[in-house]
Coordinates of C-alpha atoms in Angstrom, one line a residue:
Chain A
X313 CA 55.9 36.0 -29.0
X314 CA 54.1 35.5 -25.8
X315 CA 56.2 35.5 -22.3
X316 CA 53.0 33.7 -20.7
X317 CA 52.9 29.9 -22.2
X318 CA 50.3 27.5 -20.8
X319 CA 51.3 23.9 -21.7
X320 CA 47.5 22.1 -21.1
X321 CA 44.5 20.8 -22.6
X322 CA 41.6 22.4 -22.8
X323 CA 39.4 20.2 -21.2
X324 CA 41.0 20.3 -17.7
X325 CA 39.5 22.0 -14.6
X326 CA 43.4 22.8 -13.7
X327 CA 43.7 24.1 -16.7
X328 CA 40.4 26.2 -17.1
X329 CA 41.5 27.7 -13.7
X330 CA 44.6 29.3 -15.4
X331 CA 43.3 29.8 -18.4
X332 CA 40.1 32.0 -16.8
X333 CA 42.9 33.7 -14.5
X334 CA 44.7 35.2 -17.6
X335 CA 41.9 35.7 -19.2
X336 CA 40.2 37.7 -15.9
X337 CA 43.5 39.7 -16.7
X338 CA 43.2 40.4 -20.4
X339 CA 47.0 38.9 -20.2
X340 CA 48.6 37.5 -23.8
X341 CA 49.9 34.5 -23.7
X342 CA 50.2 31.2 -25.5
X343 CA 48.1 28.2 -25.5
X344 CA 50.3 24.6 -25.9
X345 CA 47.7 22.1 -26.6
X346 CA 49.1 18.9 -24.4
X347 CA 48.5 15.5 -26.1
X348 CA 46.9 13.8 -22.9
X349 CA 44.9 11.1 -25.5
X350 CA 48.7 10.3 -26.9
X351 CA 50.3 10.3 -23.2
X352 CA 52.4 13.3 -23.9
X353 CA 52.0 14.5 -20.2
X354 CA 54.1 11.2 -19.4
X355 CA 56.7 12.4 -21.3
X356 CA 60.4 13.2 -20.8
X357 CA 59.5 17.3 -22.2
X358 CA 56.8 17.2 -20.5
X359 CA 57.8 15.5 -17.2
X360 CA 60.4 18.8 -17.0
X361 CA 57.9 21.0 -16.9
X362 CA 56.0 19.0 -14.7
X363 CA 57.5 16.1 -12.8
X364 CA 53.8 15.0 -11.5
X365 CA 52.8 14.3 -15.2
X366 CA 49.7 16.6 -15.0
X367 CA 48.4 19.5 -16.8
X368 CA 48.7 22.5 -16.6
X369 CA 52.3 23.6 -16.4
X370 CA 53.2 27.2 -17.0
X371 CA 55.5 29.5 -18.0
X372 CA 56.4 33.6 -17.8
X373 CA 59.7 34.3 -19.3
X374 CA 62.0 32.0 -17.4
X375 CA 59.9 31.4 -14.4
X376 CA 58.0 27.9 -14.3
X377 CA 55.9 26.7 -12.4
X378 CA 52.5 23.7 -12.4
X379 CA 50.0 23.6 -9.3
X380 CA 46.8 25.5 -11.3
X381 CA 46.4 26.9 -8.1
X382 CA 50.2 28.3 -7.7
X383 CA 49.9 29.6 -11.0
X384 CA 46.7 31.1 -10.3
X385 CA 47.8 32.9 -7.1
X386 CA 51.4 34.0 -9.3
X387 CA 49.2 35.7 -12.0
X388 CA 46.9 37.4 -8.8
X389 CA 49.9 39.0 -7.5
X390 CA 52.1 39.6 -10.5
X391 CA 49.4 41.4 -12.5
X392 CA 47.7 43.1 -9.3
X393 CA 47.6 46.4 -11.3
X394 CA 46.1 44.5 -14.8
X395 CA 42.3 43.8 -15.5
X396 CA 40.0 42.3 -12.8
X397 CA 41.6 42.2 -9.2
X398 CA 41.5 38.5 -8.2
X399 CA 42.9 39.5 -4.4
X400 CA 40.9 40.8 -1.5
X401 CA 39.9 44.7 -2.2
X402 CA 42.2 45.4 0.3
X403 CA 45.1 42.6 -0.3
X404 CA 48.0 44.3 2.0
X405 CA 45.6 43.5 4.9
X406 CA 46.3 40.0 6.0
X407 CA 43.4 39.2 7.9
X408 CA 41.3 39.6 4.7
X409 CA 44.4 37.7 2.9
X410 CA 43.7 34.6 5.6
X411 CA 39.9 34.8 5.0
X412 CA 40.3 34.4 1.1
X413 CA 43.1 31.4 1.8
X414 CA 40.8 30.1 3.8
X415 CA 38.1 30.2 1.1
X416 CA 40.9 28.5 -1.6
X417 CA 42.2 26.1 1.1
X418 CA 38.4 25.0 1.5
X419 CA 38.0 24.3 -2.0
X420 CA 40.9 22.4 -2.5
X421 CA 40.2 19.9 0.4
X422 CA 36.6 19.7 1.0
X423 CA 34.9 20.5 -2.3
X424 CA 37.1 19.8 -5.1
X425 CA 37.9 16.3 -3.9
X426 CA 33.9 15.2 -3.7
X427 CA 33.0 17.1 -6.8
X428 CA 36.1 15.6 -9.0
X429 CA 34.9 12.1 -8.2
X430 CA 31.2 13.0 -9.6
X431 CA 32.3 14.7 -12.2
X432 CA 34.6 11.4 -12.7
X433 CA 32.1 8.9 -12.4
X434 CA 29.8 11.0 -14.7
X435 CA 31.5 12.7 -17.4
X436 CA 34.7 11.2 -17.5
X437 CA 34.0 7.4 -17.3
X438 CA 31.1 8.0 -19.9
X439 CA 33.7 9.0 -22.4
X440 CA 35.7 5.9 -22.0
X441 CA 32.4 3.6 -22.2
X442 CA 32.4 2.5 -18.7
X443 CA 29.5 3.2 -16.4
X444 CA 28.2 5.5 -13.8
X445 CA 28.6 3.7 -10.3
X446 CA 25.2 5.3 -8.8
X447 CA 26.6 4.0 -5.3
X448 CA 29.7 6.2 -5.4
X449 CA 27.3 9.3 -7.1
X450 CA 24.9 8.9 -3.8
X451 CA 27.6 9.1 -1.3
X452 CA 29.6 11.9 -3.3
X453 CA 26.6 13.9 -3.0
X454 CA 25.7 13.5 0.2
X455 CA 29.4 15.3 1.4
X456 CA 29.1 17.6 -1.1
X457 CA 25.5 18.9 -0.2
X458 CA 26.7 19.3 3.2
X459 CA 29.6 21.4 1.4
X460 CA 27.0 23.5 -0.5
X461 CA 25.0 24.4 3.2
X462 CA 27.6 25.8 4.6
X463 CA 28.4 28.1 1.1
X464 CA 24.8 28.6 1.1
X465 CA 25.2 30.5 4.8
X466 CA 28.4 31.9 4.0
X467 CA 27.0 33.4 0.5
X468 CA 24.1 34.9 2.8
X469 CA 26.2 37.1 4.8
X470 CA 28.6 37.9 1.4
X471 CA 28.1 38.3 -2.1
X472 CA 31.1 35.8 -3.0
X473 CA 32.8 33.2 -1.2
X474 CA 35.8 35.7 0.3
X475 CA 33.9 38.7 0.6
X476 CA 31.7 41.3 -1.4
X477 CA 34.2 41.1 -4.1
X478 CA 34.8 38.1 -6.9
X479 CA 38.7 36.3 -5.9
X480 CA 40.8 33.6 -6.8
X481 CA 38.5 31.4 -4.0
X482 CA 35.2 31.6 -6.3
X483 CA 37.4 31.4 -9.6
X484 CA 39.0 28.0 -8.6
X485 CA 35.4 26.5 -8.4
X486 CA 34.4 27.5 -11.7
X487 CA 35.6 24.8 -14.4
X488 CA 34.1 21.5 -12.2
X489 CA 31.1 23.5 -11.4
X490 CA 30.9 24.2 -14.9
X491 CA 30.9 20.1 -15.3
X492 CA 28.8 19.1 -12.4
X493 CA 26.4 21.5 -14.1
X494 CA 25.9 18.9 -17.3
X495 CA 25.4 16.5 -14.4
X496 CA 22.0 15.5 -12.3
X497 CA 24.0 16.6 -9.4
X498 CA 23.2 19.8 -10.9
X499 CA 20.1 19.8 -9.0
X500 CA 22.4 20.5 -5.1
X501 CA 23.4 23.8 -7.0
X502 CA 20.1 24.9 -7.8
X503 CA 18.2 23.8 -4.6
X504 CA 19.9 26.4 -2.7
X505 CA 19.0 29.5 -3.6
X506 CA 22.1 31.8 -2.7
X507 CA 24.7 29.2 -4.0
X508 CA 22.6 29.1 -7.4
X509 CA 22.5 33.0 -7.9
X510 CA 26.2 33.2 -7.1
X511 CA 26.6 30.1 -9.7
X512 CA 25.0 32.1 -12.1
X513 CA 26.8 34.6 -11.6
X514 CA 30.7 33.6 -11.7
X515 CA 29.4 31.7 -14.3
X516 CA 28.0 34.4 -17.0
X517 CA 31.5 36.1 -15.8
X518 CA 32.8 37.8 -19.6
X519 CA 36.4 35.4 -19.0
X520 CA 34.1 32.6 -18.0
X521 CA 32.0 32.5 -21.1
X522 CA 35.3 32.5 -23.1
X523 CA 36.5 29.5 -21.3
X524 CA 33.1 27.3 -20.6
X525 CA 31.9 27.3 -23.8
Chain B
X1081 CA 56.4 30.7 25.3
X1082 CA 53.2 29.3 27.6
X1083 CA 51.3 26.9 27.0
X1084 CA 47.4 26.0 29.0
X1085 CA 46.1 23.2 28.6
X1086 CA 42.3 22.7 29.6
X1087 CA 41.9 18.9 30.1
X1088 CA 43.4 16.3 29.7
X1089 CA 43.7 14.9 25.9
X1090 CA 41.3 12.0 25.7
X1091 CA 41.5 9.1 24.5
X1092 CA 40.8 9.0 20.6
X1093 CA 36.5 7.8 20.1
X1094 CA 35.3 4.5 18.6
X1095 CA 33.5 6.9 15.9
X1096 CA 32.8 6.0 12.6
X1097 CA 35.3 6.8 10.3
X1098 CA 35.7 7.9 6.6
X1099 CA 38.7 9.6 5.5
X1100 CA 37.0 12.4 3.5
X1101 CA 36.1 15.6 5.2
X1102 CA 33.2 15.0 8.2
X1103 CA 31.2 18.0 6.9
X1104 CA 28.8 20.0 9.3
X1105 CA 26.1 22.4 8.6
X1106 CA 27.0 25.7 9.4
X1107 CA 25.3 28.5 12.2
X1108 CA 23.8 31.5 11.4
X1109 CA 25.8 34.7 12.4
X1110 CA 27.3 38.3 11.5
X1111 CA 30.6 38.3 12.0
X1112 CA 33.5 40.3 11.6
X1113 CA 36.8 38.8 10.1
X1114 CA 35.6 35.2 10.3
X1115 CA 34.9 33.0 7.6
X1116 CA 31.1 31.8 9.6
X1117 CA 30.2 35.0 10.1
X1118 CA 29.1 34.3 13.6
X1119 CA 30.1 35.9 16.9
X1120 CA 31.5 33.0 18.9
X1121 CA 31.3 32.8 22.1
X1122 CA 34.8 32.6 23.9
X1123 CA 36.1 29.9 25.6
X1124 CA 36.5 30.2 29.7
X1125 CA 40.2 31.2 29.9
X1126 CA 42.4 33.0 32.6
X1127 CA 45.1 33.4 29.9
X1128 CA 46.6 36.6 28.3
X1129 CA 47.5 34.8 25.1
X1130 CA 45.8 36.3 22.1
X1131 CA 46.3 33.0 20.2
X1132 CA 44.1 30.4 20.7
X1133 CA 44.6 27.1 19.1
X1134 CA 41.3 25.3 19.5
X1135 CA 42.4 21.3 18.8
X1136 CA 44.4 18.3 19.8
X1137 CA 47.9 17.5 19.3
X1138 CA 47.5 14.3 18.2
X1139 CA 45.8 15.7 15.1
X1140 CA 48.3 16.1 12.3
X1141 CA 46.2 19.7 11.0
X1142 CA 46.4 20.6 14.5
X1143 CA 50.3 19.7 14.8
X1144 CA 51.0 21.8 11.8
X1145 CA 49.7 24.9 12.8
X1146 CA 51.1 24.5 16.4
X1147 CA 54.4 23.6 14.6
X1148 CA 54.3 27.1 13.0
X1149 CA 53.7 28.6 16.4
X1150 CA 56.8 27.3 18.2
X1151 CA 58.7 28.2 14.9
X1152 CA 57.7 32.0 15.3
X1153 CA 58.2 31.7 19.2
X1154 CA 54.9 33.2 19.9
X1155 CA 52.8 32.7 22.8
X1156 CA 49.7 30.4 22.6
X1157 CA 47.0 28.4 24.6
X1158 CA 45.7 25.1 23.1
X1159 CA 42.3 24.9 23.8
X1160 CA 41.6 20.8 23.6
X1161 CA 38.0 19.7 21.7
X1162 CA 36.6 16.9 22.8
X1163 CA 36.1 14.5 19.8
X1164 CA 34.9 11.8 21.6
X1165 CA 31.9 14.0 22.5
X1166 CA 31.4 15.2 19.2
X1167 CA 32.5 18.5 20.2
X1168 CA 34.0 19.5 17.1
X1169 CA 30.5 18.6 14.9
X1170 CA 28.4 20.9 17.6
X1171 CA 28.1 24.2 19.2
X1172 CA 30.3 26.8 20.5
X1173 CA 33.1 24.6 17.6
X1174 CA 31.1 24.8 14.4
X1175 CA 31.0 28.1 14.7
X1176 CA 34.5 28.6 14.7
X1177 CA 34.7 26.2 11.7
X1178 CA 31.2 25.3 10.2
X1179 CA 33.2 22.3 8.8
X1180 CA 33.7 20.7 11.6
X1181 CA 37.2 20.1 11.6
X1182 CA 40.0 21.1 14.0
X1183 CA 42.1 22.9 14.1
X1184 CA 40.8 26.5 14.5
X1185 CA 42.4 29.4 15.7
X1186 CA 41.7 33.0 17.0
X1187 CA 44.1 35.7 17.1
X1188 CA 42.4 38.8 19.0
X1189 CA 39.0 39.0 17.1
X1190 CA 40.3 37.3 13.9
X1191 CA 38.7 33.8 13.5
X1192 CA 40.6 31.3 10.7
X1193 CA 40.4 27.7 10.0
X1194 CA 42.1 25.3 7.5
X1195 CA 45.5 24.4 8.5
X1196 CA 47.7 25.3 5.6
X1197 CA 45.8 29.1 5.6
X1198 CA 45.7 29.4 9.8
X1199 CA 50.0 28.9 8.6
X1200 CA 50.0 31.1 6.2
X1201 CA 48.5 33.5 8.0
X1202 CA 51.3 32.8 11.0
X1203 CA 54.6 33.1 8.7
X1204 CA 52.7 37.0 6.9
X1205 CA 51.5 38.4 10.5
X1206 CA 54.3 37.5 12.1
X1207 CA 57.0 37.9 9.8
X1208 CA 59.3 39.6 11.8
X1209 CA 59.3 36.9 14.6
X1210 CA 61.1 33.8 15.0
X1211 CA 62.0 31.4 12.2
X1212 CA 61.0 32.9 8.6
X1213 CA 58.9 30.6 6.7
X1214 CA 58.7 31.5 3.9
X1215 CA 61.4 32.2 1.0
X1216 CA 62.6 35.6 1.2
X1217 CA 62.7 37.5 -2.1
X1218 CA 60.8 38.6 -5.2
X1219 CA 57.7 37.6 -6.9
X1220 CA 59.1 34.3 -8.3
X1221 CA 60.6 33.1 -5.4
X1222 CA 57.5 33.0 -3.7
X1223 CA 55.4 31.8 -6.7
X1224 CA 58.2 28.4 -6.6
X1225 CA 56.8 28.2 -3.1
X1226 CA 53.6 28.5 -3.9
X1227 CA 54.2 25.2 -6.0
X1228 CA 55.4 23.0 -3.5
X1229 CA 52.9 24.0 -0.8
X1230 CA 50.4 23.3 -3.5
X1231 CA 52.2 19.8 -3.6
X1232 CA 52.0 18.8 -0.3
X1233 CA 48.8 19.6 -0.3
X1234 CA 47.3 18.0 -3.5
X1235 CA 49.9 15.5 -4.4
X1236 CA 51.9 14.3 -1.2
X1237 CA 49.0 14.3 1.8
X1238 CA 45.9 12.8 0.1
X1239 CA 48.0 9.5 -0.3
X1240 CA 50.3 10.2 2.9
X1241 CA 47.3 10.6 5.2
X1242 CA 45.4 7.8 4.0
X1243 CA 48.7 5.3 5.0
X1244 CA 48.5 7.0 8.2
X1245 CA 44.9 6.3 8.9
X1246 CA 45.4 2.9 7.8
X1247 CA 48.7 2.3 9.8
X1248 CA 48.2 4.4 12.7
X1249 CA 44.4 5.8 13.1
X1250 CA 42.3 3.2 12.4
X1251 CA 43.6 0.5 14.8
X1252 CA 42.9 3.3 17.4
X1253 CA 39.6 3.4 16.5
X1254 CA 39.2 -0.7 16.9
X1255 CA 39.3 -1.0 13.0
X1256 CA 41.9 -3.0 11.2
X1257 CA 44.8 -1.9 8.3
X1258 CA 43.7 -2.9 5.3
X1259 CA 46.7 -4.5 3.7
X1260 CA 46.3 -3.9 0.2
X1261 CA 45.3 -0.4 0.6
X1262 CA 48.4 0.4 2.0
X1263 CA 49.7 -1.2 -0.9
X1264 CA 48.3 0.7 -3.6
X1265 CA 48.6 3.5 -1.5
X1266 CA 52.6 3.0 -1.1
X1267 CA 53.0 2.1 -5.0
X1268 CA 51.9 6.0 -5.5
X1269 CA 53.7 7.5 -2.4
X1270 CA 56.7 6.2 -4.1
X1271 CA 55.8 8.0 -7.4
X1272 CA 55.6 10.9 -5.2
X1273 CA 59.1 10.7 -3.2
X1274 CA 61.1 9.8 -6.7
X1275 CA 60.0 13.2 -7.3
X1276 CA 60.8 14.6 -3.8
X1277 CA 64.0 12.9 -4.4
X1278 CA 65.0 14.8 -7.9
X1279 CA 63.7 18.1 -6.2
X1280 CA 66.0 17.9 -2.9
X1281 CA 69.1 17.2 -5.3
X1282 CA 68.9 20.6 -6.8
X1283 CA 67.8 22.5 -3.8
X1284 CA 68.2 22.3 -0.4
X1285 CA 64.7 22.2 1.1
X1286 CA 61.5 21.9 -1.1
X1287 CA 61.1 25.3 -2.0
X1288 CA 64.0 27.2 -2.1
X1289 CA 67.5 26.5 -0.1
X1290 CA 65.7 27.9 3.4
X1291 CA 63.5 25.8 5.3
X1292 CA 59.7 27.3 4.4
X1293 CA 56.1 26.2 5.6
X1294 CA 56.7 23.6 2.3
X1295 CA 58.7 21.9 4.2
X1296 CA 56.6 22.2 7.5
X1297 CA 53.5 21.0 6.1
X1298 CA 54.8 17.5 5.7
X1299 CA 56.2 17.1 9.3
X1300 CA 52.8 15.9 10.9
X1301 CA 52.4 13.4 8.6
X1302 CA 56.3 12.1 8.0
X1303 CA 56.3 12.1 11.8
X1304 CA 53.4 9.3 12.1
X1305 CA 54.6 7.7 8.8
X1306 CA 58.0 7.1 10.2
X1307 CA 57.4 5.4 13.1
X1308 CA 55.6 2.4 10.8
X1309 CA 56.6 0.1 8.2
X1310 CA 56.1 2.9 5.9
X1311 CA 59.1 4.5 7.0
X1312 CA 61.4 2.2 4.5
X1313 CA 60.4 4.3 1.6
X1314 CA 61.4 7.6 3.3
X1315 CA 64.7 6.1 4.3
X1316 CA 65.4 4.2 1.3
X1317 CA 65.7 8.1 -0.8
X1318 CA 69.1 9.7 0.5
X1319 CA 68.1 13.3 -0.1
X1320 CA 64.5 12.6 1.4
X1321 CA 65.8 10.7 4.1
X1322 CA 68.5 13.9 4.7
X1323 CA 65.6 15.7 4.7
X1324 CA 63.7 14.4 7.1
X1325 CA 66.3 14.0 9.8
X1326 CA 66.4 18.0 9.1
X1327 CA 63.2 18.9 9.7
X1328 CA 62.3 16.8 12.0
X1329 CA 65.4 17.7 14.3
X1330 CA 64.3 21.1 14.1
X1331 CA 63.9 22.2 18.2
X1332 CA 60.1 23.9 17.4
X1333 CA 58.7 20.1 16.2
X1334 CA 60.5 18.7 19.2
X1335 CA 58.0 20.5 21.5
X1336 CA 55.2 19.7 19.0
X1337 CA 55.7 15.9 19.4
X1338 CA 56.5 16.9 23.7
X1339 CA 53.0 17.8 23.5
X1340 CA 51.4 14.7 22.7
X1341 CA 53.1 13.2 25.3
X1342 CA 51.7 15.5 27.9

């Protein structure tokens, strides 16, 4: 039996970040499907695991935790030694350690919150047979092309995000890229052509294509 | 511990205001240990410091960085930006933080940006020095604080900040609190410190029973927060309310909040 249990469902971006972390690993673990359609995540077992009431929440042997991005940065540093390294080429060096925090404090604050509202207003409201509001799509992508410019210099100086090599700060993006990609918004990826080679690239990742689908 | 200021703090500007990121386009450079890759062009100083903090103190990201600093007891110069001019959307800033955003800060040749990283990146470099803030121990002690600074950042501020901005911010800026915002925005803040509430009953700060950068992330915007209406719901939760007379005693915020008054 697995010591690594992921308690999630598998169309969340939190949980496609963890699950794409193991599997950048080659780690064993469990998948527990979450019942988010049945309100499971409200749920006294689940609430223990997670008192915000959101998937993912994780486990390794008696160690649990939630935050995808907590989990993510536990697996980086646990499994250093194990399958693709996930921390700066040199992660004892803490300069290069700030630049990559930088890179994962930057997608947490000024690109995940834009894209998650497009991907919102054009995925998710779809499913539940309510409508795109154009007016919120317009203004979403005007921040987040403004987002994508300054990726697009960053990405001309390095081949990912943090450096020359593929982190945890490029990884993170993957699962609502992944949606936005499905999207028209598409069109801010492909329009700049360093962010839509470096797209492509984290996309067609082995661990990505086992996750995206 | 020395501080320079250069200028006086001005004034916050009649600028429009959204509460999202104001995102810039970024310069062209090479750099060297900076995430804009550009050489920047340093600031007219007489100091010795090696840190620079390039910001304002009323800024909450600025507040939690130079919170950090005092912590460590390591010398600094605050470098104001003028936001009233724009400063931080233009030239020498954006190339410090293509952004736009204060703070930034520059220790020797290393440029970072990003509050919760320019921290981070405090409590590893200078972990001999000063306050430790961070857990101390193994792998999973630091993964359980790796959680709650992930919670401060994606669970507690997005709703925290926006009560501030509608509270305190905005009526600087000649706009008006919108009532029922703050509302909605207190019905989840609640949510939120019911949790806060649980967690401090079974441990002592957030993350582990030492005070970490968990706990420090949260003092800029507790610190506006309680000096509204707001502050009921902090107050009104024994363990949070324990906890933020704690933290907010602590001497190294003291001279944060002595700042703004300078």
């Amino acid at each position: 039996m697995a010591a690594i249990k992921v308690f999630g469902h598998p169309a969340s971006a939190p949980t496609m970040r963890v699950l794409l972390t193991l599997h950048e690993k080659n780690l064993d673990f469990e998948f527990v499907h979450v019942d988010l359609m049945g309100g499971e995540h409200k749920k006294e077992a689940f609430l223990a695991r997670n008192p915000f009431g959101q998937v993912p929440a994780f486990e390794d042997g008696d160690l649990k935790l939630f935050e995808s991005r907590a989990i993510t940065q536990y697996i980086a540093h646990r499994y250093e030694g194990q399958g693709t390294n996930l921390l700066p080429a040199d992660s004892k060096n803490i300069a290069h350690y700030a630049i990559m925090a930088i890179g994962m404090q930057v997608e947490a604050h000024q690109f995940e919150p834009v894209a998650a509202k497009l991907v919102s207003e054009q995925v998710f409201k779809l499913k539940k047979g309510l409508t795109t509001d154009q007016a919120v799509v317009a203004e979403e992508e005007a921040k987040l092309a403004k987002v994508l410019d300054v990726y697009e210099a960053r990405l001309k100086e390095f081949k990912y995000l943090a450096g020359d090599t593929f982190t945890l700060t490029d990884l993170h993006h993957i699962p609502t890229i992944k949606y936005l990609l499905g999207t028209p918004t598409k069109k801010l990826f492909t329009e700049r052509p360093r962010v839509n080679e470096w797209v492509a690239e984290i996309t067609k990742r082995p661990a990505s294509q086992k996750i995206l689908q | 511990m020395r501080t320079i200021l250069q200028g006086s703090l001005l004034p916050p500007p009649p600028i429009k205001l959204s509460h999202s990121s104001l995102l810039f386009s970024p310069s062209h450079s090479h750099s060297n240990l900076k995430f804009t890759s550009k050489s920047s062009p340093s600031p007219p100083t007489i100091t010795m410091a090696s840190i620079k903090v390039h910001g304002v103190p009323m800024s909450t990201a600025t507040m939690r960085v130079l919170a950090a600093l005092y912590e460590k007891d390591l010398d600094f110069e605050l470098i104001p930006v003028d936001m009233r001019a724009g400063a931080h959307k233009q030239e020498p800033f954006v190339s410090l933080n293509p952004f736009g955003q204060i703070p930034a800060l520059q220790d020797g040749d290393l440029t970072l940006f990003e509050s919760r990283a320019i921290t981070e990146y405090i409590a590893d470099e200078y972990s001999e020095k000063g306050e430790k803030l961070m857990c101390p121990g193994c792998n999973k002690v630091k993964a359980i604080t790796k959680v709650w600074l992930n919670v401060e950042g994606q669970q507690f501020d997005p709703i925290a900040s926006k009560i501030a901005f509608e509270r305190i911010f905005k009526g600087m800026f000649g706009m008006t609190t919108d009532p029922a915002a703050v509302q909605e925005l207190e019905g989840k803040l609640v949510r939120v410190l019911d949790i806060y509430e649980a967690r401090l009953s079974k441990s002592e700060f957030l993350a582990c029973d030492c005070f970490t950068l968990a706990d420090l992330h949260h003092l800029p915007v507790i610190h506006y927060l309680m000096g509204t209406d707001s502050k009921t719901l902090f107050e009104s939760r024994p363990k949070v309310a324990e906890w933020v007379k704690k933290i907010t005693a602590r001497p190294a915020w003291a001279k944060v909040v002595d700042l703004q008054k300078q």
